[in-house]
Amino acid sequence: MSLQIEKITPRIRSFTTSVVSLGKEDDVWVGWIDYEITRAGVFRLEIKVPPRWSWDSVRDPSTAVDYPETIDAGGVRTIVLNLKSKALGAFRLPLRLTAPGSANPGEATIAPPIVAGSEQDRGLFGVSAPKAIDLSTLEREKMTPADVDELFRSGIMTQVGAEAGMPLTYSYREQPASVKVKLEAKKTKVDLLAQHLVEVSDGGVKL
């Protein structure tokens, strides 16, 4: 009779709600990842993002230990979070990342975070720019348009700065997903009103 030992590995599913706000000085990425972890708990979480992004804070000091590790390889930055306690079941990880500002006329490709180890990595994703910038979609990869009201209903828009315009909104059900957007400076519209010169003299009023 032989005894076979089977290692039980965690089963992870995730749904990320996040908004990238492009700015003149800083780009800011806010949101959260809702995890559903079954079979076994985890003490370590990994998120993959483009290398220009830096982890700003977890906004919940009880969640992560110290400052997260970052590993750059193959054009991807992996952010490693060591948890103070084992995550099992429903678990929400707040996130906030920053990068140098990129709200300039031109094109930009932006991707949501990839949740390492997740067998079902889905999400709701928004991209916004300053109100002085017109933002439009050029291309979508594994993204579908979504109603911006979904972002408002989630409550995430309270974390987006007041200077940001209405975000373009997308949903995705598989990774890697991305969207290419175009940024254009808004054209100033000037309403010309007829101006009347009023001249007052001893002889009366002249228009």
mmCIF file of C-alpha atoms in Angstrom:
data_model
loop_
_atom_site.group_PDB
_atom_site.id
_atom_site.type_symbol
_atom_site.label_atom_id
_atom_site.label_comp_id
_atom_site.label_asym_id
_atom_site.label_seq_id
_atom_site.Cartn_x
_atom_site.Cartn_y
_atom_site.Cartn_z
ATOM 1 C CA MET A 1 0.000 0.000 0.000
ATOM 2 C CA SER A 2 1.464 3.315 -1.033
ATOM 3 C CA LEU A 3 0.632 6.696 0.399
ATOM 4 C CA GLN A 4 0.311 9.479 -2.117
ATOM 5 C CA ILE A 5 0.539 13.055 -0.940
ATOM 6 C CA GLU A 6 -1.117 15.669 -3.093
ATOM 7 C CA LYS A 7 -0.210 19.298 -2.694
ATOM 8 C CA ILE A 8 -3.279 21.497 -2.462
ATOM 9 C CA THR A 9 -2.792 24.673 -4.448
ATOM 10 C CA PRO A 10 -4.919 27.822 -4.188
ATOM 11 C CA ARG A 11 -7.577 28.474 -6.779
ATOM 12 C CA ILE A 12 -7.767 32.202 -7.535
ATOM 13 C CA ARG A 13 -10.353 34.227 -9.410
ATOM 14 C CA SER A 14 -10.238 38.009 -9.589
ATOM 15 C CA PHE A 15 -12.171 41.074 -10.704
ATOM 16 C CA THR A 16 -10.293 44.384 -10.921
ATOM 17 C CA THR A 17 -12.009 47.779 -10.864
ATOM 18 C CA SER A 18 -9.589 50.576 -11.740
ATOM 19 C CA VAL A 19 -9.223 53.964 -13.436
ATOM 20 C CA VAL A 20 -6.073 55.425 -14.974
ATOM 21 C CA SER A 21 -6.053 59.238 -14.872
ATOM 22 C CA LEU A 22 -3.505 60.695 -17.266
ATOM 23 C CA GLY A 23 -2.092 63.989 -16.004
ATOM 24 C CA LYS A 24 0.423 66.674 -16.926
ATOM 25 C CA GLU A 25 2.701 66.013 -13.942
ATOM 26 C CA ASP A 26 1.644 62.542 -12.790
ATOM 27 C CA ASP A 27 -0.485 59.690 -14.048
ATOM 28 C CA VAL A 28 -2.472 58.107 -11.227
ATOM 29 C CA TRP A 29 -3.999 54.627 -11.214
ATOM 30 C CA VAL A 30 -6.557 53.886 -8.489
ATOM 31 C CA GLY A 31 -8.880 51.007 -7.747
ATOM 32 C CA TRP A 32 -9.016 47.597 -6.137
ATOM 33 C CA ILE A 33 -8.828 43.891 -6.897
ATOM 34 C CA ASP A 34 -11.562 41.609 -5.587
ATOM 35 C CA TYR A 35 -10.136 38.128 -5.059
ATOM 36 C CA GLU A 36 -12.008 34.877 -4.588
ATOM 37 C CA ILE A 37 -9.503 32.379 -3.162
ATOM 38 C CA THR A 38 -10.501 28.762 -2.542
ATOM 39 C CA ARG A 39 -8.909 25.397 -1.656
ATOM 40 C CA ALA A 40 -5.916 26.958 0.117
ATOM 41 C CA GLY A 41 -4.997 30.374 1.438
ATOM 42 C CA VAL A 42 -2.185 32.615 0.202
ATOM 43 C CA PHE A 43 0.300 34.902 1.934
ATOM 44 C CA ARG A 44 1.686 36.429 -1.238
ATOM 45 C CA LEU A 45 0.006 38.240 -4.131
ATOM 46 C CA GLU A 46 1.552 39.326 -7.432
ATOM 47 C CA ILE A 47 0.358 41.974 -9.881
ATOM 48 C CA LYS A 48 1.920 42.599 -13.288
ATOM 49 C CA VAL A 49 1.929 46.133 -14.756
ATOM 50 C CA PRO A 50 3.982 48.102 -17.317
ATOM 51 C CA PRO A 51 7.396 49.058 -15.847
ATOM 52 C CA ARG A 52 6.707 52.788 -15.730
ATOM 53 C CA TRP A 53 4.197 52.304 -12.895
ATOM 54 C CA SER A 54 5.269 52.425 -9.232
ATOM 55 C CA TRP A 55 3.253 51.183 -6.278
ATOM 56 C CA ASP A 56 2.183 54.212 -4.243
ATOM 57 C CA SER A 57 0.352 52.654 -1.330
ATOM 58 C CA VAL A 58 -1.907 49.812 -0.390
ATOM 59 C CA ARG A 59 -4.056 52.248 1.624
ATOM 60 C CA ASP A 60 -4.644 49.587 4.259
ATOM 61 C CA PRO A 61 -1.637 49.081 6.557
ATOM 62 C CA SER A 62 -3.191 45.923 8.000
ATOM 63 C CA THR A 63 -3.065 44.176 4.625
ATOM 64 C CA ALA A 64 0.549 44.146 3.424
ATOM 65 C CA VAL A 65 3.903 43.730 5.125
ATOM 66 C CA ASP A 66 6.441 46.527 4.650
ATOM 67 C CA TYR A 67 6.923 47.962 1.172
ATOM 68 C CA PRO A 68 6.174 45.610 -1.735
ATOM 69 C CA GLU A 69 8.943 44.077 -3.806
ATOM 70 C CA THR A 70 9.233 44.921 -7.506
ATOM 71 C CA ILE A 71 10.743 42.684 -10.148
ATOM 72 C CA ASP A 72 11.375 44.031 -13.665
ATOM 73 C CA ALA A 73 11.810 41.498 -16.468
ATOM 74 C CA GLY A 74 10.756 41.266 -20.085
ATOM 75 C CA GLY A 75 9.178 44.718 -20.181
ATOM 76 C CA VAL A 76 6.871 43.889 -17.256
ATOM 77 C CA ARG A 77 6.990 45.013 -13.624
ATOM 78 C CA THR A 78 5.815 42.428 -11.106
ATOM 79 C CA ILE A 79 4.680 43.891 -7.791
ATOM 80 C CA VAL A 80 4.899 41.345 -4.978
ATOM 81 C CA LEU A 81 2.812 41.887 -1.852
ATOM 82 C CA ASN A 82 3.521 39.866 1.284
ATOM 83 C CA LEU A 83 0.402 39.717 3.435
ATOM 84 C CA LYS A 84 0.362 39.870 7.228
ATOM 85 C CA SER A 85 -2.295 37.182 7.392
ATOM 86 C CA LYS A 86 -3.467 34.415 5.091
ATOM 87 C CA ALA A 87 -6.010 35.443 2.471
ATOM 88 C CA LEU A 88 -8.769 32.897 1.900
ATOM 89 C CA GLY A 89 -12.274 33.400 0.534
ATOM 90 C CA ALA A 90 -13.362 36.884 -0.539
ATOM 91 C CA PHE A 91 -10.537 39.395 -0.239
ATOM 92 C CA ARG A 92 -10.228 42.977 -1.528
ATOM 93 C CA LEU A 93 -6.847 44.546 -2.248
ATOM 94 C CA PRO A 94 -6.899 48.357 -2.701
ATOM 95 C CA LEU A 95 -4.342 49.704 -5.136
ATOM 96 C CA ARG A 96 -2.820 53.019 -6.077
ATOM 97 C CA LEU A 97 0.044 53.439 -8.542
ATOM 98 C CA THR A 98 1.739 56.477 -10.051
ATOM 99 C CA ALA A 99 3.835 57.197 -13.152
ATOM 100 C CA PRO A 100 5.299 60.282 -14.862
ATOM 101 C CA GLY A 101 2.614 62.445 -16.455
ATOM 102 C CA SER A 102 1.683 61.579 -20.053
ATOM 103 C CA ALA A 103 -1.351 63.758 -20.793
ATOM 104 C CA ASN A 104 0.107 65.210 -23.979
ATOM 105 C CA PRO A 105 -1.354 65.178 -27.513
ATOM 106 C CA GLY A 106 -0.600 61.867 -29.183
ATOM 107 C CA GLU A 107 -1.402 58.196 -28.713
ATOM 108 C CA ALA A 108 -1.036 55.904 -25.711
ATOM 109 C CA THR A 109 -1.582 52.186 -25.132
ATOM 110 C CA ILE A 110 -2.844 51.370 -21.656
ATOM 111 C CA ALA A 111 -3.446 47.974 -20.087
ATOM 112 C CA PRO A 112 -5.137 46.841 -16.867
ATOM 113 C CA PRO A 113 -3.088 44.967 -14.267
ATOM 114 C CA ILE A 114 -2.592 41.247 -14.737
ATOM 115 C CA VAL A 115 -3.354 39.298 -11.564
ATOM 116 C CA ALA A 116 -0.733 36.542 -11.397
ATOM 117 C CA GLY A 117 -2.135 33.085 -10.718
ATOM 118 C CA SER A 118 -5.727 34.074 -11.427
ATOM 119 C CA GLU A 119 -7.570 31.581 -13.606
ATOM 120 C CA GLN A 120 -10.343 34.121 -14.221
ATOM 121 C CA ASP A 121 -8.843 37.600 -14.480
ATOM 122 C CA ARG A 122 -11.672 39.992 -15.365
ATOM 123 C CA GLY A 123 -12.368 43.643 -14.749
ATOM 124 C CA LEU A 124 -13.827 47.082 -15.342
ATOM 125 C CA PHE A 125 -11.330 49.640 -16.605
ATOM 126 C CA GLY A 126 -11.482 53.406 -17.095
ATOM 127 C CA VAL A 127 -9.108 55.876 -18.747
ATOM 128 C CA SER A 128 -9.416 59.620 -18.209
ATOM 129 C CA ALA A 129 -7.481 62.754 -19.118
ATOM 130 C CA PRO A 130 -7.613 66.406 -18.037
ATOM 131 C CA LYS A 131 -10.756 68.253 -19.128
ATOM 132 C CA ALA A 132 -8.678 70.273 -21.603
ATOM 133 C CA ILE A 133 -7.925 67.038 -23.512
ATOM 134 C CA ASP A 134 -10.250 65.179 -25.892
ATOM 135 C CA LEU A 135 -9.824 61.440 -25.405
ATOM 136 C CA SER A 136 -10.956 58.853 -27.957
ATOM 137 C CA THR A 137 -10.516 55.117 -28.550
ATOM 138 C CA LEU A 138 -8.348 53.985 -31.461
ATOM 139 C CA GLU A 139 -7.977 50.242 -30.864
ATOM 140 C CA ARG A 140 -9.133 47.645 -28.339
ATOM 141 C CA GLU A 141 -7.518 44.295 -27.560
ATOM 142 C CA LYS A 142 -9.784 41.911 -25.611
ATOM 143 C CA MET A 143 -11.712 44.969 -24.382
ATOM 144 C CA THR A 144 -15.370 45.827 -24.933
ATOM 145 C CA PRO A 145 -17.016 49.229 -24.364
ATOM 146 C CA ALA A 146 -18.822 49.576 -21.045
ATOM 147 C CA ASP A 147 -21.199 52.106 -19.501
ATOM 148 C CA VAL A 148 -19.386 54.778 -17.464
ATOM 149 C CA ASP A 149 -22.258 54.540 -14.961
ATOM 150 C CA GLU A 150 -20.765 51.220 -13.872
ATOM 151 C CA LEU A 151 -17.720 53.096 -12.590
ATOM 152 C CA PHE A 152 -19.897 55.566 -10.709
ATOM 153 C CA ARG A 153 -22.002 52.786 -9.187
ATOM 154 C CA SER A 154 -18.862 51.000 -7.995
ATOM 155 C CA GLY A 155 -17.823 54.107 -6.016
ATOM 156 C CA ILE A 156 -14.387 54.347 -7.606
ATOM 157 C CA MET A 157 -15.006 57.795 -9.089
ATOM 158 C CA THR A 158 -14.718 59.330 -5.615
ATOM 159 C CA GLN A 159 -10.996 58.471 -5.831
ATOM 160 C CA VAL A 160 -10.500 60.197 -9.205
ATOM 161 C CA GLY A 161 -9.282 63.810 -9.124
ATOM 162 C CA ALA A 162 -11.696 66.639 -9.922
ATOM 163 C CA GLU A 163 -9.461 67.836 -12.769
ATOM 164 C CA ALA A 164 -10.035 64.617 -14.727
ATOM 165 C CA GLY A 165 -12.614 64.455 -17.486
ATOM 166 C CA MET A 166 -15.220 61.735 -17.956
ATOM 167 C CA PRO A 167 -13.378 58.418 -18.395
ATOM 168 C CA LEU A 168 -13.621 56.104 -21.366
ATOM 169 C CA THR A 169 -14.888 52.832 -19.899
ATOM 170 C CA TYR A 170 -14.213 49.227 -20.874
ATOM 171 C CA SER A 171 -14.707 45.722 -19.562
ATOM 172 C CA TYR A 172 -12.545 42.668 -20.127
ATOM 173 C CA ARG A 173 -12.959 38.949 -19.494
ATOM 174 C CA GLU A 174 -9.507 37.680 -20.421
ATOM 175 C CA GLN A 175 -5.904 38.826 -20.385
ATOM 176 C CA PRO A 176 -3.720 40.354 -21.690
ATOM 177 C CA ALA A 177 -6.131 43.181 -22.526
ATOM 178 C CA SER A 178 -5.265 46.707 -23.627
ATOM 179 C CA VAL A 179 -6.643 49.822 -25.273
ATOM 180 C CA LYS A 180 -5.003 52.431 -27.511
ATOM 181 C CA VAL A 181 -6.320 55.952 -27.032
ATOM 182 C CA LYS A 182 -5.774 59.269 -28.790
ATOM 183 C CA LEU A 183 -5.260 62.521 -26.901
ATOM 184 C CA GLU A 184 -6.017 65.832 -28.594
ATOM 185 C CA ALA A 185 -6.064 69.341 -27.170
ATOM 186 C CA LYS A 186 -9.587 70.715 -27.204
ATOM 187 C CA LYS A 187 -10.156 73.514 -29.663
ATOM 188 C CA THR A 188 -11.168 76.725 -27.971
ATOM 189 C CA LYS A 189 -14.561 77.916 -29.114
ATOM 190 C CA VAL A 190 -14.940 81.682 -29.098
ATOM 191 C CA ASP A 191 -18.368 83.242 -29.390
ATOM 192 C CA LEU A 192 -18.072 86.614 -31.085
ATOM 193 C CA LEU A 193 -20.668 89.053 -29.824
ATOM 194 C CA ALA A 194 -21.425 92.332 -31.556
ATOM 195 C CA GLN A 195 -19.928 95.099 -29.501
ATOM 196 C CA HIS A 196 -21.517 98.499 -29.490
ATOM 197 C CA LEU A 197 -19.557 101.613 -28.685
ATOM 198 C CA VAL A 198 -21.617 103.990 -26.634
ATOM 199 C CA GLU A 199 -20.473 107.585 -26.806
ATOM 200 C CA VAL A 200 -21.972 110.187 -24.543
ATOM 201 C CA SER A 201 -21.674 113.797 -25.585
ATOM 202 C CA ASP A 202 -23.403 117.058 -24.910
ATOM 203 C CA GLY A 203 -25.589 116.449 -27.913
ATOM 204 C CA GLY A 204 -26.922 113.129 -26.653
ATOM 205 C CA VAL A 205 -26.015 109.425 -26.919
ATOM 206 C CA LYS A 206 -24.424 108.000 -30.078
ATOM 207 C CA LEU A 207 -24.316 104.224 -30.773
#
